[in-house]
Amino acid sequence: MMIQDEDYFIAPKGGRRYRWYNQTRPTTSKRISMSDDRGINDSSRLLQLPRELRDEIWELVFNSTRLTFGMRYTPRHGERYLKPAPHSLALLRVCRQINVETRDLWMQRVLFNFEDPQTMLNKLAELPESTVSRIRHVRLIGSPMMRYLKGFDDLMYRHESIFQLLPALRLDCLTIFAVAPAAPEYDALTNLVNRGNGWRELRYITRSSRMLGFSPSRSHGSRETGDIRRQPQPRSWNKRLVGRDGDGSGSSVQVFRAIDEDDCASVLDPLRREPFEQNPEEHELDDFGRVDDEELTRGAGARRALLVLVRRGDKVDVGQKSPGYGKERDMKARFNKRTWRVRNKVIIWTSPDSEKDDDDVGNGWARPQLRRPPYGFDDYYDIDDL
């Protein structure tokens, strides 16, 4: 086995601000054989460190690495199918000893970032369950999945049903970045609290505060959700989760609101967010959720991101179970005789784009992939960049 003699960990001069270790670097003609590891190890100060310190270094490297897959739209580049940044896993190829020390570690530390549920299923369904079970951190763009079946009504599947197809997942943290309108966001999160499994901690992020301020009239347009009336949060979600996991389970739901406007990532910083609770008086409960909360749906207040943090108790079994509803919403029950790989008539949900005309097939609610966009590499400064 041969590896390129590349210096992955020397930052370039000139003050250029990009993740230099995620960029393609010119290679030399010199190659190093894995059979020469002994000489490399003897001269390496890194490998002369105690194993405990090296393990901490490996963890720091992989904790700051994300592997991105799927199609992303940006005003600058349009639509692109993203691949992981070059050399994201270069540490595994430095030498045989480092490979041995890191090959069972990296999957538990890196962030698997999927731009849509279809891509997540395409990637993970092909892996052995023993491999999928080692993944601990996943981030998913929160669009539901639409499926068109000849002779049937169009079907929409939300996250708690999608994850039924990945029963081996035992995530430490699942991050969902919601992109749907307020009422479907609220409905999707409520279903995850009521039925979601496969994760120990859920971070549900919305671009605005509207999810906790809309009135029933604002949920029109979604055939699945219909009219949804909000409940005081997070206490209603807490009640549901504790009823599901048990009083002494330690499960909890917290809501945080960004201090800054128009900055989704800031809500992940404990210093740039504040706790948020809705605590109406007893006499106000009958009318709660019937009208807009204008502080959350209008002006600057609407532009502050929300983070809903759902934690399951340490002893709670988070393995996949029957979601408790009919086949029309349960992907596993409806397609239990087919593997995911043959389900290729899937289109992804997209919100209407003010810079584009309506889609050829509708008003922006569902858009088929008519042509394959070009490939691009994920470029990020921090794994939590949105």
Short mmCIF file of C-alpha atoms in Angstrom, two decimals:
data_model
loop_
_atom_site.label_atom_id
_atom_site.label_comp_id
_atom_site.label_asym_id
_atom_site.label_seq_id
_atom_site.Cartn_x
_atom_site.Cartn_y
_atom_site.Cartn_z
CA MET A 1 0.00 0.00 0.00
CA MET A 2 1.34 3.42 -0.96
CA ILE A 3 0.50 6.89 0.33
CA GLN A 4 1.21 10.30 -1.09
CA ASP A 5 3.95 12.22 0.68
CA GLU A 6 1.78 15.24 1.48
CA ASP A 7 2.21 17.64 4.37
CA TYR A 8 -1.44 17.90 5.46
CA PHE A 9 -0.83 19.80 8.66
CA ILE A 10 1.40 22.75 7.72
CA ALA A 11 -0.72 25.88 7.23
CA PRO A 12 0.02 27.95 4.11
CA LYS A 13 1.66 31.33 4.42
CA GLY A 14 0.05 34.57 3.41
CA GLY A 15 -2.83 34.68 5.88
CA ARG A 16 -5.38 33.09 3.55
CA ARG A 17 -8.50 32.31 5.56
CA TYR A 18 -9.75 28.94 4.53
CA ARG A 19 -9.46 25.47 5.89
CA TRP A 20 -6.16 24.66 4.25
CA TYR A 21 -6.30 21.03 5.32
CA ASN A 22 -9.54 20.64 3.35
CA GLN A 23 -8.06 21.92 0.10
CA THR A 24 -6.45 19.93 -2.68
CA ARG A 25 -2.66 20.26 -2.47
CA PRO A 26 -0.15 19.54 -5.21
CA THR A 27 1.62 16.25 -4.67
CA THR A 28 5.24 15.40 -5.12
CA SER A 29 6.57 12.47 -7.06
CA LYS A 30 7.98 11.01 -3.87
CA ARG A 31 6.01 8.15 -2.38
CA ILE A 32 6.32 6.40 0.93
CA SER A 33 5.65 2.71 1.31
CA MET A 34 3.73 1.43 4.31
CA SER A 35 6.59 -1.02 4.79
CA ASP A 36 8.77 1.96 5.81
CA ASP A 37 6.57 2.82 8.81
CA ARG A 38 9.21 1.89 11.36
CA GLY A 39 11.59 4.59 10.19
CA ILE A 40 8.79 7.16 10.08
CA ASN A 41 7.58 6.29 13.56
CA ASP A 42 11.05 6.46 15.09
CA SER A 43 11.55 10.00 13.79
CA SER A 44 8.02 11.27 14.46
CA ARG A 45 7.60 13.41 17.56
CA LEU A 46 3.85 12.93 17.27
CA LEU A 47 4.11 9.15 17.51
CA GLN A 48 6.53 9.42 20.42
CA LEU A 49 3.81 11.06 22.53
CA PRO A 50 1.96 8.84 25.03
CA ARG A 51 -0.96 6.99 23.47
CA GLU A 52 -3.46 8.85 25.68
CA LEU A 53 -2.31 12.21 24.29
CA ARG A 54 -2.39 10.92 20.73
CA ASP A 55 -5.95 9.70 21.22
CA GLU A 56 -6.96 13.18 22.37
CA ILE A 57 -5.35 14.66 19.27
CA TRP A 58 -7.18 12.22 16.99
CA GLU A 59 -10.47 13.09 18.69
CA LEU A 60 -9.89 16.82 18.24
CA VAL A 61 -9.18 16.34 14.55
CA PHE A 62 -12.25 14.20 13.88
CA ASN A 63 -14.50 16.33 16.10
CA SER A 64 -13.83 19.22 13.71
CA THR A 65 -14.47 17.18 10.55
CA ARG A 66 -17.73 16.86 8.67
CA LEU A 67 -18.55 14.74 5.65
CA THR A 68 -21.23 16.34 3.47
CA PHE A 69 -23.39 14.62 0.86
CA GLY A 70 -26.33 15.84 -1.21
CA MET A 71 -27.56 18.74 -3.28
CA ARG A 72 -27.29 22.29 -1.96
CA TYR A 73 -28.49 25.53 -3.50
CA THR A 74 -26.66 28.82 -2.97
CA PRO A 75 -27.22 32.12 -4.82
CA ARG A 76 -23.53 32.20 -5.79
CA HIS A 77 -23.13 28.67 -7.16
CA GLY A 78 -26.69 27.55 -7.86
CA GLU A 79 -27.36 23.84 -7.29
CA ARG A 80 -24.43 21.52 -6.67
CA TYR A 81 -24.07 17.96 -5.45
CA LEU A 82 -21.66 18.25 -2.57
CA LYS A 83 -18.90 15.83 -1.68
CA PRO A 84 -16.79 15.78 1.49
CA ALA A 85 -13.90 18.23 1.48
CA PRO A 86 -10.68 16.80 0.00
CA HIS A 87 -8.43 15.08 2.52
CA SER A 88 -11.13 15.12 5.22
CA LEU A 89 -9.88 11.71 6.35
CA ALA A 90 -6.22 12.17 5.41
CA LEU A 91 -5.19 11.25 8.94
CA LEU A 92 -6.14 7.65 8.21
CA ARG A 93 -3.58 7.53 5.40
CA VAL A 94 -0.53 9.02 7.11
CA CYS A 95 0.99 5.72 8.19
CA ARG A 96 -0.01 2.26 9.32
CA GLN A 97 0.25 2.98 13.04
CA ILE A 98 -2.01 6.04 12.87
CA ASN A 99 -4.42 4.09 10.71
CA VAL A 100 -4.62 1.36 13.34
CA GLU A 101 -5.18 3.92 16.11
CA THR A 102 -7.88 5.89 14.26
CA ARG A 103 -9.78 3.49 12.01
CA ASP A 104 -12.21 2.50 14.78
CA LEU A 105 -12.50 6.06 16.08
CA TRP A 106 -13.30 8.35 13.18
CA MET A 107 -16.88 7.19 12.51
CA GLN A 108 -17.82 7.91 16.11
CA ARG A 109 -16.44 11.46 15.94
CA VAL A 110 -16.98 13.01 12.50
CA LEU A 111 -20.24 14.73 11.59
CA PHE A 112 -22.15 13.10 8.74
CA ASN A 113 -23.97 15.99 7.07
CA PHE A 114 -26.80 15.17 4.63
CA GLU A 115 -28.52 17.84 2.56
CA ASP A 116 -31.73 15.82 2.23
CA PRO A 117 -33.27 12.60 3.61
CA GLN A 118 -33.04 10.79 0.26
CA THR A 119 -29.26 11.19 0.17
CA MET A 120 -28.99 9.97 3.76
CA LEU A 121 -30.89 6.79 2.91
CA ASN A 122 -28.92 6.28 -0.30
CA LYS A 123 -25.63 6.45 1.59
CA LEU A 124 -26.44 4.65 4.83
CA ALA A 125 -28.73 1.92 3.46
CA GLU A 126 -25.80 0.51 1.48
CA LEU A 127 -23.63 0.08 4.59
CA PRO A 128 -23.69 -2.97 6.87
CA GLU A 129 -25.68 -2.45 10.06
CA SER A 130 -22.51 -3.04 12.06
CA THR A 131 -21.02 0.03 10.36
CA VAL A 132 -24.12 2.22 10.67
CA SER A 133 -24.33 1.44 14.38
CA ARG A 134 -20.92 3.10 14.92
CA ILE A 135 -22.09 6.49 13.59
CA ARG A 136 -22.76 8.91 16.44
CA HIS A 137 -23.31 12.36 14.86
CA VAL A 138 -25.64 13.18 11.95
CA ARG A 139 -26.93 16.49 10.66
CA LEU A 140 -29.88 16.54 8.27
CA ILE A 141 -31.54 19.34 6.38
CA GLY A 142 -35.10 19.06 7.59
CA SER A 143 -37.11 18.68 4.39
CA PRO A 144 -39.72 15.93 4.39
CA MET A 145 -39.63 13.27 1.68
CA MET A 146 -42.24 13.19 -1.05
CA ARG A 147 -42.95 9.99 -2.94
CA TYR A 148 -45.06 9.62 -6.05
CA LEU A 149 -46.59 6.19 -6.63
CA LYS A 150 -48.61 5.34 -9.71
CA GLY A 151 -52.22 4.83 -8.73
CA PHE A 152 -51.78 6.36 -5.25
CA ASP A 153 -51.99 9.82 -3.76
CA ASP A 154 -48.69 11.61 -3.25
CA LEU A 155 -47.14 10.57 0.05
CA MET A 156 -45.11 12.73 2.41
CA TYR A 157 -42.86 11.13 5.02
CA ARG A 158 -41.39 12.98 7.98
CA HIS A 159 -38.27 12.23 9.94
CA GLU A 160 -39.62 9.84 12.54
CA SER A 161 -40.82 7.58 9.71
CA ILE A 162 -37.67 7.97 7.60
CA PHE A 163 -35.43 6.85 10.45
CA GLN A 164 -37.45 3.64 10.71
CA LEU A 165 -35.51 2.51 7.63
CA LEU A 166 -32.22 2.82 9.53
CA PRO A 167 -32.86 0.65 12.60
CA ALA A 168 -29.15 0.29 13.42
CA LEU A 169 -28.65 4.01 14.13
CA ARG A 170 -27.79 4.84 17.74
CA LEU A 171 -26.81 8.49 17.50
CA ASP A 172 -25.40 10.53 20.33
CA CYS A 173 -26.65 13.66 18.58
CA LEU A 174 -29.01 14.26 15.65
CA THR A 175 -29.14 17.82 14.34
CA ILE A 176 -32.02 18.82 12.06
CA PHE A 177 -31.99 22.18 10.31
CA ALA A 178 -35.63 22.90 9.47
CA VAL A 179 -36.54 24.56 6.17
CA ALA A 180 -40.31 24.04 6.03
CA PRO A 181 -42.91 26.72 6.90
CA ALA A 182 -43.80 27.21 10.56
CA ALA A 183 -46.73 24.79 10.90
CA PRO A 184 -45.01 21.80 9.22
CA GLU A 185 -41.90 22.51 11.32
CA TYR A 186 -43.98 22.39 14.47
CA ASP A 187 -45.74 19.20 13.35
CA ALA A 188 -42.46 17.48 12.39
CA LEU A 189 -40.84 18.30 15.73
CA THR A 190 -43.91 17.19 17.69
CA ASN A 191 -43.83 13.84 15.89
CA LEU A 192 -40.13 13.44 16.71
CA VAL A 193 -40.86 14.10 20.39
CA ASN A 194 -43.80 11.68 20.36
CA ARG A 195 -42.33 8.86 18.26
CA GLY A 196 -38.74 9.59 17.21
CA ASN A 197 -36.01 7.03 17.97
CA GLY A 198 -32.43 6.29 17.00
CA TRP A 199 -30.91 9.30 18.77
CA ARG A 200 -29.97 10.23 22.32
CA GLU A 201 -30.06 14.00 21.75
CA LEU A 202 -31.93 16.02 19.13
CA ARG A 203 -31.04 19.57 18.14
CA TYR A 204 -33.87 21.02 16.04
CA ILE A 205 -32.98 24.42 14.54
CA THR A 206 -35.30 26.85 12.75
CA ARG A 207 -34.32 29.99 10.87
CA SER A 208 -36.95 32.12 12.58
CA SER A 209 -39.16 32.22 15.67
CA ARG A 210 -42.38 31.73 13.70
CA MET A 211 -42.64 28.04 14.61
CA LEU A 212 -43.77 29.02 18.11
CA GLY A 213 -45.94 31.96 17.09
CA PHE A 214 -48.15 30.99 14.12
CA SER A 215 -51.93 30.84 14.26
CA PRO A 216 -53.98 27.94 12.83
CA SER A 217 -54.82 29.98 9.74
CA ARG A 218 -51.11 30.09 8.85
CA SER A 219 -50.86 26.30 8.55
CA HIS A 220 -53.10 26.17 5.47
CA GLY A 221 -51.50 24.66 2.39
CA SER A 222 -50.16 21.46 3.93
CA ARG A 223 -52.44 18.52 3.25
CA GLU A 224 -50.75 16.45 5.92
CA THR A 225 -50.77 18.94 8.77
CA GLY A 226 -54.01 20.80 8.10
CA ASP A 227 -54.79 23.30 10.82
CA ILE A 228 -52.45 22.98 13.79
CA ARG A 229 -53.02 24.76 17.05
CA ARG A 230 -49.91 25.46 19.05
CA GLN A 231 -49.49 24.52 22.70
CA PRO A 232 -47.32 26.34 25.28
CA GLN A 233 -43.75 25.19 24.75
CA PRO A 234 -41.55 23.59 25.84
CA ARG A 235 -43.80 22.40 28.66
CA SER A 236 -46.20 20.57 26.32
CA TRP A 237 -43.34 18.72 24.61
CA ASN A 238 -41.81 18.00 28.02
CA LYS A 239 -45.06 16.47 29.20
CA ARG A 240 -45.24 14.26 26.11
CA LEU A 241 -41.62 13.12 26.39
CA VAL A 242 -41.78 12.39 30.12
CA GLY A 243 -45.01 10.48 29.57
CA ARG A 244 -43.20 8.42 26.96
CA ASP A 245 -39.90 7.79 28.80
CA GLY A 246 -41.02 7.89 32.43
CA ASP A 247 -40.89 10.39 35.29
CA GLY A 248 -37.44 9.38 36.50
CA SER A 249 -35.89 8.96 33.06
CA GLY A 250 -34.12 12.32 32.96
CA SER A 251 -35.60 13.13 29.55
CA SER A 252 -36.21 16.81 28.86
CA VAL A 253 -37.03 19.42 26.22
CA GLN A 254 -35.56 22.94 26.25
CA VAL A 255 -36.06 25.84 23.86
CA PHE A 256 -33.44 28.50 23.18
CA ARG A 257 -33.74 31.67 21.09
CA ALA A 258 -30.87 33.42 19.35
CA ILE A 259 -30.00 36.89 20.59
CA ASP A 260 -28.82 38.00 17.14
CA GLU A 261 -31.09 38.32 14.13
CA ASP A 262 -30.53 36.50 10.83
CA ASP A 263 -27.80 34.24 12.21
CA CYS A 264 -28.92 30.63 12.54
CA ALA A 265 -25.56 29.31 13.70
CA SER A 266 -25.48 31.69 16.65
CA VAL A 267 -28.23 29.75 18.42
CA LEU A 268 -25.75 26.88 18.91
CA ASP A 269 -23.45 29.15 20.93
CA PRO A 270 -24.48 29.17 24.63
CA LEU A 271 -23.21 32.76 24.92
CA ARG A 272 -25.38 33.99 22.03
CA ARG A 273 -28.73 32.53 22.95
CA GLU A 274 -31.26 32.75 25.77
CA PRO A 275 -33.78 30.28 27.23
CA PHE A 276 -37.31 30.65 25.91
CA GLU A 277 -40.54 29.50 27.55
CA GLN A 278 -44.22 30.14 26.94
CA ASN A 279 -46.04 30.30 30.27
CA PRO A 280 -49.57 31.65 29.79
CA GLU A 281 -51.80 32.21 32.79
CA GLU A 282 -54.47 29.62 33.52
CA HIS A 283 -57.25 31.83 32.16
CA GLU A 284 -55.29 32.32 28.90
CA LEU A 285 -54.94 28.64 28.02
CA ASP A 286 -58.27 28.34 26.19
CA ASP A 287 -57.25 31.01 23.68
CA PHE A 288 -53.55 30.13 23.45
CA GLY A 289 -52.39 29.44 19.90
CA ARG A 290 -55.54 30.78 18.23
CA VAL A 291 -53.90 33.98 17.00
CA ASP A 292 -50.42 35.00 15.90
CA ASP A 293 -47.88 35.90 18.53
CA GLU A 294 -46.64 38.99 16.71
CA GLU A 295 -43.45 39.22 18.74
CA LEU A 296 -42.45 35.88 17.19
CA THR A 297 -43.94 36.28 13.70
CA ARG A 298 -43.39 39.94 12.79
CA GLY A 299 -40.39 42.16 12.26
CA ALA A 300 -37.04 41.65 13.95
CA GLY A 301 -38.42 39.14 16.45
CA ALA A 302 -39.32 36.73 13.67
CA ARG A 303 -35.72 36.72 12.39
CA ARG A 304 -34.25 35.17 15.53
CA ALA A 305 -33.46 31.46 15.21
CA LEU A 306 -34.80 28.80 17.58
CA LEU A 307 -33.06 25.74 18.99
CA VAL A 308 -35.18 22.99 20.49
CA LEU A 309 -32.98 20.63 22.50
CA VAL A 310 -34.54 17.22 23.17
CA ARG A 311 -32.62 14.85 25.45
CA ARG A 312 -33.56 11.24 26.12
CA GLY A 313 -32.67 9.71 29.48
CA ASP A 314 -29.44 7.72 29.86
CA LYS A 315 -31.29 4.45 30.45
CA VAL A 316 -34.01 4.97 27.83
CA ASP A 317 -34.00 2.47 24.96
CA VAL A 318 -33.74 4.57 21.79
CA GLY A 319 -33.95 1.63 19.39
CA GLN A 320 -36.47 1.84 16.57
CA LYS A 321 -40.00 0.72 17.39
CA SER A 322 -43.30 0.75 15.56
CA PRO A 323 -44.36 4.40 15.26
CA GLY A 324 -47.98 3.56 16.00
CA TYR A 325 -49.71 4.90 12.91
CA GLY A 326 -50.96 3.48 9.62
CA LYS A 327 -49.09 2.47 6.50
CA GLU A 328 -49.87 5.74 4.78
CA ARG A 329 -47.27 7.46 7.00
CA ASP A 330 -45.04 4.53 7.96
CA MET A 331 -42.42 3.97 5.26
CA LYS A 332 -41.16 0.74 6.77
CA ALA A 333 -44.63 -0.80 6.99
CA ARG A 334 -45.63 0.25 3.51
CA PHE A 335 -42.47 -0.87 1.74
CA ASN A 336 -41.31 -3.68 3.99
CA LYS A 337 -40.80 -6.11 1.10
CA ARG A 338 -38.47 -3.83 -0.83
CA THR A 339 -35.10 -2.36 -0.05
CA TRP A 340 -34.45 1.36 -0.21
CA ARG A 341 -32.25 1.00 -3.28
CA VAL A 342 -35.22 0.28 -5.58
CA ARG A 343 -37.22 3.27 -4.37
CA ASN A 344 -35.97 5.71 -6.94
CA LYS A 345 -39.04 7.85 -7.61
CA VAL A 346 -38.40 10.32 -4.83
CA ILE A 347 -38.38 14.07 -5.10
CA ILE A 348 -37.30 16.43 -2.38
CA TRP A 349 -39.29 19.21 -0.74
CA THR A 350 -38.15 22.73 -1.48
CA SER A 351 -39.53 26.02 -0.28
CA PRO A 352 -40.43 28.61 -2.93
CA ASP A 353 -37.44 30.71 -3.95
CA SER A 354 -38.20 34.40 -4.40
CA GLU A 355 -35.40 34.64 -6.94
CA LYS A 356 -36.90 31.97 -9.21
CA ASP A 357 -40.12 31.46 -11.11
CA ASP A 358 -42.47 28.74 -9.96
CA ASP A 359 -41.31 25.21 -10.67
CA ASP A 360 -42.52 23.54 -13.83
CA VAL A 361 -44.53 21.01 -11.87
CA GLY A 362 -46.13 23.25 -9.28
CA ASN A 363 -45.64 26.17 -6.94
CA GLY A 364 -42.31 25.21 -5.40
CA TRP A 365 -43.73 22.67 -2.95
CA ALA A 366 -42.18 19.69 -4.72
CA ARG A 367 -39.49 19.73 -7.38
CA PRO A 368 -38.21 16.71 -9.31
CA GLN A 369 -34.55 16.41 -10.18
CA LEU A 370 -34.77 17.07 -13.92
CA ARG A 371 -31.04 17.32 -14.56
CA ARG A 372 -28.00 16.42 -12.54
CA PRO A 373 -26.23 19.51 -11.15
CA PRO A 374 -22.42 19.72 -11.11
CA TYR A 375 -20.38 18.38 -8.22
CA GLY A 376 -18.71 20.58 -5.65
CA PHE A 377 -16.76 20.22 -2.41
CA ASP A 378 -18.05 21.22 0.99
CA ASP A 379 -16.25 24.34 2.20
CA TYR A 380 -16.64 25.19 5.88
CA TYR A 381 -14.86 26.92 8.75
CA ASP A 382 -16.77 25.16 11.50
CA ILE A 383 -18.73 21.91 11.35
CA ASP A 384 -21.81 23.76 12.65
CA ASP A 385 -21.80 26.27 9.77
CA LEU A 386 -25.25 26.37 8.22
#
